[in-house]
Tab-separated table of C-alpha atoms and ligand atoms in Angstrom:
chain	number	residue	atom	x	y	z
A	1	VAL	CA	177.305	50.405	160.604
A	2	ALA	CA	178.498	53.611	162.258
A	3	ALA	CA	177.091	52.877	165.511
A	4	THR	CA	178.807	49.484	165.246
A	5	VAL	CA	181.423	50.962	164.648
A	6	ALA	CA	181.855	53.245	167.691
A	7	VAL	CA	180.360	50.050	169.916
A	8	GLY	CA	183.242	47.856	168.795
A	9	LEU	CA	186.253	50.816	168.885
A	10	ALA	CA	185.151	51.848	172.602
A	11	ALA	CA	185.113	48.183	173.719
A	12	LEU	CA	188.812	47.268	171.657
A	13	ARG	CA	189.858	50.744	173.636
A	14	ARG	CA	188.310	49.068	176.825
A	15	GLY	CA	190.008	45.935	176.262
A	16	LEU	CA	186.249	44.404	176.562
A	17	ALA	CA	186.781	42.861	173.367
A	18	THR	CA	189.193	41.217	171.055
A	19	PRO	CA	189.886	42.160	167.468
A	20	LEU	CA	188.216	39.112	165.982
A	21	GLY	CA	186.611	39.913	162.550
A	22	LEU	CA	189.573	43.235	162.056
A	23	VAL	CA	191.572	42.171	158.850
A	24	THR	CA	194.624	44.428	159.971
A	25	ALA	CA	194.665	42.988	163.649
A	26	ASP	CA	196.667	39.912	161.995
A	27	PRO	CA	200.365	40.301	162.801
A	28	ALA	CA	201.601	41.072	159.402
A	29	PHE	CA	200.060	44.493	159.529
A	30	GLU	CA	201.908	44.965	162.566
A	31	ALA	CA	204.998	46.613	160.922
A	32	LEU	CA	202.783	49.388	159.111
A	33	ASN	CA	202.017	51.241	162.928
A	34	LEU	CA	198.449	51.346	161.890
A	35	ALA	CA	196.502	53.810	164.094
A	36	SER	CA	195.285	51.769	167.462
A	37	PRO	CA	191.540	52.253	168.902
A	38	GLY	CA	192.860	54.698	171.210
A	39	ASP	CA	194.166	56.790	168.634
A	40	ILE	CA	190.575	56.869	166.624
A	41	VAL	CA	188.627	59.695	167.235
A	42	LEU	CA	184.588	59.310	165.501
A	43	GLY	CA	182.764	62.036	164.307
A	44	GLY	CA	180.438	62.617	161.234
A	45	HIS	CA	177.073	63.897	159.218
A	46	ASP	CA	173.846	62.151	159.593
A	47	VAL	CA	170.593	63.346	158.851
A	48	ARG	CA	168.335	61.669	161.185
A	49	THR	CA	168.048	62.928	164.795
A	50	GLN	CA	167.748	59.256	166.310
A	51	SER	CA	171.239	59.569	168.874
A	52	VAL	CA	173.837	56.686	168.281
A	53	LEU	CA	173.169	55.126	172.001
A	54	ASP	CA	169.575	54.903	170.784
A	55	THR	CA	170.588	53.463	167.470
A	56	ALA	CA	172.789	50.709	169.276
A	57	ARG	CA	170.296	50.047	172.054
A	58	ALA	CA	167.256	49.242	169.189
A	59	MET	CA	169.978	46.974	167.590
A	60	HIS	CA	170.797	45.088	170.715
A	61	LEU	CA	167.054	45.110	171.483
A	62	GLY	CA	166.213	43.636	167.987
A	63	SER	CA	169.309	41.288	167.329
A	64	GLY	CA	170.827	40.540	170.630
A	65	VAL	CA	174.384	41.301	169.355
A	66	PHE	CA	176.237	43.170	172.181
A	67	GLY	CA	177.091	41.577	175.185
A	68	ASP	CA	174.942	42.101	178.131
A	69	GLY	CA	175.893	45.709	180.065
A	70	LEU	CA	178.175	46.471	176.872
A	71	LEU	CA	176.358	49.339	175.943
A	72	ASP	CA	176.649	50.851	179.310
A	73	ARG	CA	179.986	50.699	179.534
A	74	VAL	CA	180.667	52.238	176.331
A	75	ARG	CA	178.067	55.208	176.655
A	76	GLY	CA	180.198	57.433	177.118
A	77	GLU	CA	182.489	57.116	173.855
A	78	LEU	CA	178.837	57.067	172.276
A	79	ALA	CA	177.743	60.710	173.814
A	80	ALA	CA	181.462	61.949	172.599
A	81	PHE	CA	180.675	60.644	168.864
A	82	GLU	CA	177.068	62.035	168.806
A	83	ALA	CA	178.768	65.363	170.104
A	84	GLU	CA	180.985	65.511	166.876
A	85	ILE	CA	177.637	64.428	164.517
A	86	ARG	CA	176.766	67.561	162.260
A	87	GLY	CA	173.814	67.822	160.207
A	88	GLY	CA	174.073	66.055	156.727
A	89	TYR	CA	173.420	66.814	152.907
A	90	VAL	CA	170.318	65.389	151.216
A	91	ALA	CA	170.648	65.482	147.447
A	92	GLN	CA	167.785	65.178	145.142
A	93	ASN	CA	166.805	61.622	144.127
A	94	ALA	CA	167.774	60.112	147.651
A	95	GLY	CA	165.393	57.451	147.135
A	96	ASN	CA	163.559	55.775	149.758
A	97	LEU	CA	165.440	58.268	153.025
A	98	SER	CA	162.294	59.132	154.146
A	99	VAL	CA	162.302	55.853	156.454
A	100	SER	CA	165.354	58.213	157.912
A	101	SER	CA	162.883	60.266	159.196
A	102	PRO	CA	165.398	63.414	158.240
A	103	GLY	CA	165.410	66.066	160.913
A	104	ARG	CA	169.413	66.593	161.093
A	105	THR	CA	170.053	68.559	157.545
A	106	THR	CA	171.555	72.010	157.057
A	107	GLY	CA	173.133	72.095	153.776
A	108	GLU	CA	169.973	72.274	151.670
A	109	GLN	CA	169.232	75.958	151.414
A	110	ALA	CA	172.883	76.843	150.454
A	111	ALA	CA	173.387	79.302	147.357
A	112	SER	CA	175.842	76.830	145.486
A	113	LEU	CA	177.035	73.338	145.812
A	114	GLN	CA	180.327	74.483	145.980
A	115	SER	CA	178.985	76.001	149.015
A	116	VAL	CA	177.909	72.969	150.419
A	117	ILE	CA	181.186	71.258	149.726
A	118	ASN	CA	182.914	74.544	151.539
A	119	ARG	CA	180.369	73.797	154.592
A	120	LEU	CA	181.106	70.050	155.104
A	121	ALA	CA	184.526	70.725	154.478
A	122	GLU	CA	184.773	73.223	157.341
A	123	ASP	CA	183.215	70.957	159.465
A	124	ILE	CA	185.664	68.274	158.969
A	125	ARG	CA	188.654	70.592	159.493
A	126	ASP	CA	186.784	71.868	162.890
A	127	PHE	CA	186.522	68.498	163.892
A	128	ALA	CA	190.312	67.658	163.375
A	129	ALA	CA	191.212	70.925	164.943
A	130	ARG	CA	189.165	70.156	167.868
A	131	ASN	CA	189.874	66.442	168.430
A	132	ARG	CA	193.695	67.283	167.794
A	133	CYS	CA	193.428	64.705	164.565
A	134	ARG	CA	196.579	64.571	162.541
A	135	ARG	CA	194.662	63.074	159.839
A	136	VAL	CA	190.959	62.416	159.265
A	137	VAL	CA	189.597	59.509	156.823
A	138	VAL	CA	185.946	59.683	155.855
A	139	VAL	CA	184.081	56.530	155.258
A	140	ASN	CA	180.904	56.875	153.705
A	141	VAL	CA	178.171	54.358	155.236
A	142	ALA	CA	175.068	56.331	154.539
A	143	SER	CA	172.052	54.922	153.335
A	144	THR	CA	172.349	53.628	149.748
A	145	GLU	CA	171.326	56.088	147.138
A	146	PRO	CA	169.391	55.272	143.754
A	147	MET	CA	171.544	54.671	140.145
A	148	PHE	CA	173.702	58.035	138.860
A	149	GLU	CA	173.728	58.057	135.543
A	150	LEU	CA	177.563	59.744	134.672
A	151	ARG	CA	177.103	62.801	131.890
A	152	ALA	CA	179.251	65.027	129.833
A	153	GLU	CA	179.910	67.135	132.871
A	154	HIS	CA	181.184	64.351	135.243
A	155	GLN	CA	184.002	63.012	132.776
A	156	THR	CA	186.596	66.027	133.558
A	157	TRP	CA	187.196	67.764	135.966
A	158	ARG	CA	187.498	71.420	134.743
A	159	ARG	CA	183.737	70.843	133.344
A	160	LEU	CA	182.242	69.723	136.945
A	161	ALA	CA	184.096	72.275	138.574
A	162	ALA	CA	182.324	74.904	136.499
A	163	ALA	CA	179.048	73.230	136.802
A	164	LEU	CA	179.723	73.164	141.148
A	165	GLY	CA	179.837	76.828	141.068
A	166	THR	CA	176.653	77.623	139.615
A	167	THR	CA	174.413	74.719	140.435
A	168	ALA	CA	172.185	75.494	142.930
A	169	SER	CA	171.839	72.936	146.228
A	170	LYS	CA	168.278	73.437	147.399
A	171	ARG	CA	166.625	70.049	147.452
A	172	GLY	CA	163.734	70.590	145.501
A	173	GLN	CA	165.522	72.663	142.611
A	174	HIS	CA	166.325	70.231	140.424
A	175	GLY	CA	165.652	67.194	141.190
A	176	GLY	CA	163.467	63.812	141.168
A	177	THR	CA	160.301	65.961	142.097
A	178	GLY	CA	159.991	67.293	138.713
A	179	ASN	CA	160.347	71.110	139.687
A	180	LYS	CA	161.981	73.359	137.443
A	181	PRO	CA	165.326	74.314	138.032
A	182	SER	CA	165.980	77.899	139.185
A	183	THR	CA	169.934	77.963	138.240
A	184	ARG	CA	172.074	76.436	135.570
A	185	THR	CA	171.332	72.566	136.134
A	186	PRO	CA	171.481	69.580	133.818
A	187	SER	CA	169.195	68.356	131.424
A	188	PRO	CA	166.220	66.345	132.026
A	189	THR	CA	166.878	62.797	131.398
A	190	GLU	CA	165.192	60.949	128.906
A	191	GLY	CA	161.946	60.479	131.611
A	192	GLY	CA	161.707	63.980	131.398
A	193	ARG	CA	162.851	64.053	135.501
A	194	TYR	CA	165.906	66.408	136.054
A	195	GLU	CA	168.470	64.886	137.948
A	196	PRO	CA	170.974	66.771	140.265
A	197	LEU	CA	174.263	67.616	139.475
A	198	LEU	CA	176.005	65.001	142.014
A	199	PRO	CA	174.350	62.682	144.599
A	200	ALA	CA	175.075	63.328	148.289
A	201	SER	CA	177.821	60.931	148.258
A	202	ALA	CA	179.834	62.809	145.851
A	203	ILE	CA	179.155	65.784	147.449
A	204	TYR	CA	180.649	64.264	150.833
A	205	ALA	CA	183.600	63.204	148.537
A	206	LEU	CA	184.602	66.270	147.468
A	207	ALA	CA	184.257	68.026	150.606
A	208	ALA	CA	186.834	65.133	151.721
A	209	ILE	CA	189.498	65.829	149.241
A	210	GLU	CA	188.438	69.764	149.666
A	211	ALA	CA	189.883	69.289	153.728
A	212	GLY	CA	192.266	66.794	152.126
A	213	CYS	CA	191.160	63.575	153.717
A	214	PRO	CA	191.121	60.102	152.198
A	215	TYR	CA	187.346	59.072	151.168
A	216	VAL	CA	186.327	55.416	151.347
A	217	ASN	CA	182.718	54.590	149.831
A	218	PHE	CA	181.625	51.380	151.595
A	219	THR	CA	178.347	52.029	149.985
A	220	PRO	CA	177.088	51.155	146.686
A	221	SER	CA	176.247	54.831	146.094
A	222	THR	CA	178.376	56.520	143.511
A	223	GLY	CA	180.925	58.311	145.960
A	224	VAL	CA	184.098	58.940	144.568
A	225	ASP	CA	183.474	56.639	141.420
A	226	ILE	CA	183.308	59.684	138.740
A	227	PRO	CA	185.882	60.429	136.014
A	228	ALA	CA	186.167	64.267	137.321
A	229	ILE	CA	186.392	63.412	140.947
A	230	ILE	CA	188.881	60.449	140.507
A	231	GLN	CA	191.001	63.191	138.539
A	232	HIS	CA	191.000	65.844	141.329
A	233	ALA	CA	192.002	63.594	143.814
A	234	ARG	CA	195.114	62.327	142.296
A	235	ARG	CA	195.783	65.998	141.133
A	236	ARG	CA	195.315	66.801	145.163
A	237	GLY	CA	197.086	63.739	146.288
A	238	VAL	CA	194.135	62.030	148.133
A	239	PRO	CA	193.486	58.385	148.330
A	240	ILE	CA	190.040	57.373	147.537
A	241	MET	CA	188.355	53.948	147.066
A	242	GLY	CA	185.106	52.340	146.990
A	243	ARG	CA	182.454	50.636	146.039
A	244	ASP	CA	180.377	48.885	148.597
A	245	GLY	CA	181.823	46.577	151.281
A	246	LYS	CA	182.190	43.113	150.860
A	247	THR	CA	180.610	41.064	153.833
A	248	GLY	CA	178.165	38.344	152.829
A	249	GLU	CA	177.168	36.655	150.042
A	250	THR	CA	179.135	38.651	147.677
A	251	LEU	CA	182.454	37.610	149.784
A	252	LEU	CA	181.275	34.058	148.833
A	253	LYS	CA	180.988	34.594	145.359
A	254	SER	CA	184.396	35.977	144.944
A	255	ALA	CA	185.960	33.198	147.230
A	256	LEU	CA	184.092	30.448	145.074
A	257	ALA	CA	184.082	31.714	141.756
A	258	PRO	CA	187.728	31.368	141.327
A	259	MET	CA	187.833	27.780	142.794
A	260	PHE	CA	185.484	26.965	140.064
A	261	ARG	CA	187.570	28.190	137.630
A	262	HIS	CA	190.653	26.729	138.874
A	263	ARG	CA	189.383	23.064	139.114
A	264	ALA	CA	188.011	23.973	135.191
A	265	LEU	CA	184.150	23.204	136.540
A	266	ARG	CA	181.701	25.259	134.454
A	267	ILE	CA	179.045	27.495	136.022
A	268	LEU	CA	176.178	26.971	134.310
A	269	SER	CA	174.204	29.362	136.749
A	270	TRP	CA	174.220	30.949	140.215
A	271	ASP	CA	171.205	32.178	141.791
A	272	GLY	CA	171.230	33.882	144.978
A	273	HIS	CA	168.109	35.304	147.419
A	274	ASN	CA	168.845	37.647	150.224
A	275	ILE	CA	166.572	38.688	152.833
A	276	LEU	CA	167.403	41.219	155.883
A	277	GLY	CA	165.272	43.323	158.435
A	278	ASN	CA	167.597	46.391	159.242
A	279	HIS	CA	167.024	50.199	158.187
A	280	ASP	CA	169.351	49.457	155.224
A	281	GLY	CA	166.811	46.657	154.240
A	282	ALA	CA	163.954	49.141	154.230
A	283	VAL	CA	166.311	51.685	152.432
A	284	LEU	CA	166.649	48.876	150.055
A	285	SER	CA	162.692	48.340	149.465
A	286	ASP	CA	163.176	50.888	146.841
A	287	PRO	CA	163.296	49.524	143.550
A	288	ALA	CA	165.332	52.655	141.954
A	289	VAL	CA	167.701	51.805	145.125
A	290	LYS	CA	167.511	48.032	145.087
A	291	ALA	CA	168.511	48.619	141.229
A	292	SER	CA	172.027	50.355	142.885
A	293	LYS	CA	172.864	47.685	144.894
A	294	LEU	CA	172.186	44.941	142.817
A	295	ARG	CA	174.750	46.541	140.317
A	296	THR	CA	177.636	46.000	142.475
A	297	LYS	CA	176.407	42.176	143.908
A	298	ASP	CA	175.735	41.122	140.360
A	299	GLY	CA	178.744	40.912	137.924
A	300	VAL	CA	180.772	39.406	140.458
A	301	VAL	CA	180.756	35.885	139.186
A	302	ALA	CA	181.303	36.581	135.544
A	303	ARG	CA	184.221	38.884	136.619
A	304	ALA	CA	185.604	36.109	138.790
A	305	LEU	CA	185.270	33.364	136.193
A	306	GLY	CA	186.117	35.254	133.264
A	307	TYR	CA	183.116	34.315	131.057
A	308	GLU	CA	179.430	35.448	131.415
A	309	THR	CA	176.729	32.711	132.931
A	310	ASP	CA	173.081	33.119	134.023
A	311	THR	CA	172.752	34.798	137.562
A	312	THR	CA	170.480	36.481	139.729
A	313	VAL	CA	170.592	38.287	142.565
A	314	SER	CA	167.388	39.559	144.378
A	315	ILE	CA	167.089	41.200	147.924
A	316	GLN	CA	164.086	41.277	150.136
A	317	HIS	CA	163.267	43.504	153.349
A	318	VAL	CA	161.615	41.023	155.976
A	319	PRO	CA	161.583	43.477	158.982
A	320	SER	CA	161.327	40.694	161.693
A	321	LEU	CA	164.831	40.110	160.992
A	322	ASP	CA	166.448	42.788	162.487
A	323	ASP	CA	169.860	43.184	161.545
A	324	TRP	CA	170.558	39.783	160.613
A	325	LYS	CA	170.804	38.580	156.695
A	326	ILE	CA	170.467	36.089	155.367
A	327	ALA	CA	171.480	34.540	151.941
A	328	TRP	CA	170.728	31.233	149.715
A	329	ASP	CA	172.318	30.269	146.925
A	330	HIS	CA	171.954	27.828	144.204
A	331	VAL	CA	175.255	27.267	141.671
A	332	HIS	CA	174.710	25.274	139.203
A	333	PHE	CA	178.084	23.305	137.261
A	334	GLN	CA	179.152	20.937	134.820
A	335	GLY	CA	182.435	18.911	135.120
A	336	PHE	CA	184.025	15.847	133.443
A	337	LEU	CA	181.844	14.390	130.880
A	338	GLY	CA	179.480	17.067	130.781
A	339	VAL	CA	177.828	16.091	134.312
A	340	LYS	CA	175.899	18.619	135.905
A	341	MET	CA	175.958	19.327	140.258
A	342	SER	CA	175.448	21.700	142.213
A	343	LEU	CA	176.300	23.724	145.424
A	344	GLN	CA	173.944	25.087	147.621
A	345	PHE	CA	174.445	27.064	150.693
A	346	THR	CA	173.306	29.362	153.152
A	347	TRP	CA	174.959	32.352	154.915
A	348	GLN	CA	173.279	33.831	158.127
A	349	GLY	CA	175.423	37.073	159.095
A	350	CYS	CA	174.556	39.556	161.579
A	351	ASP	CA	174.856	42.631	158.973
A	352	SER	CA	176.609	45.567	161.106
A	353	ILE	CA	179.126	43.003	163.123
A	354	LEU	CA	180.392	41.929	159.584
A	355	ALA	CA	180.605	45.599	158.055
A	356	ALA	CA	181.733	47.285	161.373
A	357	PRO	CA	185.500	45.902	161.775
A	358	LEU	CA	185.676	46.371	157.769
A	359	VAL	CA	185.300	50.015	158.328
A	360	ILE	CA	188.033	49.977	160.808
A	361	ASP	CA	190.482	48.451	158.765
A	362	LEU	CA	190.102	50.823	155.834
A	363	ALA	CA	190.093	53.461	158.169
A	364	ARG	CA	193.774	52.301	159.385
A	365	LEU	CA	194.503	51.590	155.898
A	366	ALA	CA	193.505	54.530	154.363
A	367	GLU	CA	195.619	56.474	156.840
A	368	PHE	CA	198.550	54.797	156.341
A	369	HIS	CA	198.279	55.582	152.662
A	370	ALA	CA	197.623	59.177	153.493
A	371	ARG	CA	200.803	58.996	155.675
A	372	LYS	CA	202.924	57.756	152.916
A	373	GLY	CA	201.606	60.905	151.110
A	374	VAL	CA	200.418	58.686	148.291
A	375	GLY	CA	197.085	60.182	146.415
A	376	GLY	CA	194.486	58.475	144.051
A	377	VAL	CA	192.668	55.184	143.917
A	378	MET	CA	193.845	52.765	146.347
A	379	SER	CA	193.507	49.420	144.205
A	380	HIS	CA	195.180	47.367	146.826
A	381	LEU	CA	192.200	47.137	149.112
A	382	ALA	CA	190.048	45.546	146.428
A	383	CYS	CA	189.193	42.649	148.720
A	384	PHE	CA	187.134	44.815	151.286
A	385	PHE	CA	184.603	45.918	148.311
A	386	LYS	CA	182.053	44.216	145.820
A	387	ARG	CA	182.921	46.809	143.118
A	388	PRO	CA	186.415	47.628	143.811
A	389	MET	CA	187.763	50.592	141.970
A	390	GLY	CA	190.920	50.717	139.788
A	391	THR	CA	191.171	47.230	139.298
A	392	ASP	CA	189.480	44.395	136.858
A	393	LYS	CA	190.604	41.535	139.492
A	394	ALA	CA	187.337	40.384	140.908
A	395	GLY	CA	188.312	37.004	142.423
A	396	LEU	CA	189.254	37.440	146.165
A	397	PRO	CA	192.459	35.323	146.138
A	398	GLN	CA	193.933	37.793	143.934
A	399	GLN	CA	192.233	40.619	145.756
A	400	ILE	CA	194.178	39.092	149.087
A	401	ASP	CA	197.435	39.046	146.760
A	402	MET	CA	197.113	42.601	146.172
A	403	LEU	CA	196.656	43.509	149.902
A	404	ASP	CA	199.928	41.154	150.854
A	405	GLY	CA	201.995	42.351	148.166
A	406	TYR	CA	201.292	45.823	149.264
A	407	VAL	CA	201.616	45.139	153.063
A	408	ALA	CA	205.030	43.421	152.556
A	409	GLY	CA	206.402	45.832	150.368
A	410	HIS	CA	205.290	48.700	153.013
A	411	ALA	CA	206.511	46.859	155.990
A	412	GLY	CA	209.485	45.957	154.476
A	413	ARG	CA	210.375	49.738	154.080
A	414	GLU	CA	208.864	50.646	157.438
A	415	ALA	CA	211.373	48.204	159.111
A	416	GLY	CA	214.501	49.529	156.829
A	417	ALA	CA	213.117	53.351	157.984
A	418	ALA	CA	212.714	51.870	162.054
A	419	ALA	CA	216.091	50.435	162.054
A	420	ARG	CA	217.656	53.577	160.860
A	421	ARG	CA	216.337	55.741	162.967
A	422	PRO	CA	216.234	55.537	167.238
A	423	ASN	CA	212.615	54.722	168.680
A	424	ARG	CA	211.175	57.113	170.970
A	425	ARG	CA	210.124	54.140	173.129
A	426	GLY	CA	213.361	52.665	173.496
A	427	ARG	CA	212.551	49.612	171.193
A	428	ARG	CA	213.706	49.260	167.616
A	429	GLY	CA	211.463	48.423	164.747
A	430	ARG	CA	208.773	46.924	166.686
A	431	ALA	CA	204.985	47.960	165.531
A	432	ALA	CA	201.984	49.124	168.011
A	433	PRO	CA	199.382	46.059	167.971
A	434	ILE	CA	195.802	46.687	168.602
A	435	SER	CA	195.923	48.073	171.786
A	436	PRO	CA	194.898	51.686	173.260
A	437	ARG	CA	197.927	54.163	172.443
A	438	LYS	CA	197.863	57.729	173.720
A	439	GLY	CA	199.234	60.553	172.228
A	440	ARG	CA	198.349	60.503	168.949
A	441	ARG	CA	194.582	60.659	167.585
A	442	SER	CA	193.358	59.773	163.889
B	1	NAD	N1	176.010	46.298	156.807
B	1	NAD	C1	176.672	45.616	156.011
B	1	NAD	O1	176.945	44.481	155.947
B	1	NAD	C2	176.976	46.586	154.587
B	1	NAD	C3	177.678	45.874	153.783
B	1	NAD	C4	178.313	46.583	152.433
B	1	NAD	C5	177.821	47.952	152.886
B	1	NAD	N2	176.728	48.274	153.383
B	1	NAD	C6	176.129	49.631	153.201
B	1	NAD	O2	176.508	50.871	154.168
B	1	NAD	C7	175.094	51.753	154.414
B	1	NAD	C8	174.866	51.707	155.422
B	1	NAD	O3	174.410	50.634	156.229
B	1	NAD	P1	173.276	50.436	157.418
B	1	NAD	O4	173.283	49.226	157.695
B	1	NAD	O5	174.111	51.235	158.370
B	1	NAD	O6	172.391	51.304	157.229
B	1	NAD	P2	171.665	52.394	158.145
B	1	NAD	O7	170.679	52.396	157.330
B	1	NAD	O8	171.384	51.643	159.337
B	1	NAD	O9	172.445	53.684	158.707
B	1	NAD	C9	172.438	54.826	157.097
B	1	NAD	C10	172.513	56.000	157.872
B	1	NAD	O10	173.148	56.836	156.997
B	1	NAD	C11	172.244	58.134	156.972
B	1	NAD	N3	172.107	59.195	156.064
B	1	NAD	C12	171.191	58.546	154.909
B	1	NAD	N4	171.205	59.850	154.377
B	1	NAD	C13	172.222	60.686	154.533
B	1	NAD	C14	172.811	61.623	154.117
B	1	NAD	N5	172.812	62.158	152.622
B	1	NAD	N6	174.053	62.367	154.830
B	1	NAD	C15	174.168	61.711	155.883
B	1	NAD	N7	173.675	60.506	156.482
B	1	NAD	C16	173.170	60.003	155.561
B	1	NAD	C17	170.530	57.356	157.537
B	1	NAD	O11	170.095	58.425	158.373
B	1	NAD	C18	171.235	56.515	158.558
B	1	NAD	O12	171.803	57.051	160.002
B	1	NAD	C19	174.706	51.140	153.579
B	1	NAD	O13	174.562	51.740	151.750
B	1	NAD	C20	174.703	49.903	152.894
B	1	NAD	O14	173.886	48.968	151.607
B	1	NAD	C21	176.790	47.785	154.040
């Protein structure tokens, strides 16, 4: 996903692509004056050594998604991104990450989790200073982690902050390997395994908050979805959102379930089978990691319908598919006079091509929200997520209404403000479309 974001941003910036697939390219967003591709600089943390260019090349070789010669034309931008990638942090219980061949980690040897957070936050601040960025948005597009159960110390920031300073970070000291912890750590779970205090996604979230940057969790991992961290982000005035980008089968579910509800057609069962071929699929073949993904995918139908119904979701890794994913769904429903009928659909999409524009949308909208100085959960972004934080609205139409209401409200205020101040470019009240713009970077 990250490599496709980089290719896509560079292609947009150079005018080699149109903004198809970007929600924020709609004229309704123009008044918000969102950052344009020319404003955006990429950096990040990773744990594998494969370069961004090699990742993009491998993807193109397998899935043929980038136009002829595109990667050669944007290799400068990909190299610039590569130069801004720093060694990541791997927590215990990282699941099937071995398929990533970790080689770029540096954070594990730190004395405490707090010192890992400090190091990651420092990386973010250095990145912003080097690139003259006014704001940095942190988007989690790292591999999915196994399910993480919350405990008492995750309920309030006071308790979590106390535990962070005293819990060692070193991998193997307090994790699923069964090793005994050397410093204060959480108690063993029922199965006798030691669980880490926090998964890596939450450590990155805390680093983002520490650096004052909005954090968006595009993955099913825990990230910022912890009461103590939500409390902390609110107090620090930092915008946060998650969980798990809604790009395929779940997008259809959240669009179709409200339709059945509106037409008073009763859903009897909804069975979906998904196959995908990429590295994400390989990571998801670990049952503990898959459980995490299934949790964000399942439950959408019942929440959107307002009643429980029989649902199954399965995910299978089929390597030959490369970056393509296919979902087959069978929806059994009952109508007038109790007659049973069915809807069956096949959705075939390219995983990263569906996800990357949403990551760009989320970064632009999170930057805008931070610019307005508002912290806490950005529930108006619910339509982008499978399991959105801060709202129980699961139907896509309601979620789109939430975003539209937010955009209309801010557009009105922006237009009013623009009319009151002289425009530096000599125009009054016109916002920048998605096109190259120099001088300000995000
Ligand atoms: N593609 C989609 O349509 C889609 C939709 C929703 C969510 N997602 C989620 O986005 C995430 C990324 O998907 P992808 O297809 O790019 O996966 P990927 O496996 O190709 O890339 C994941 C990257 O994360 C890195 N990583 C793993 N652990 C890390 C850590 N602790 N710190 C830093 N980097 C780490 C890996 O080395 C790898 O480079 C997954 O969690 C996936 O479930 C993808």
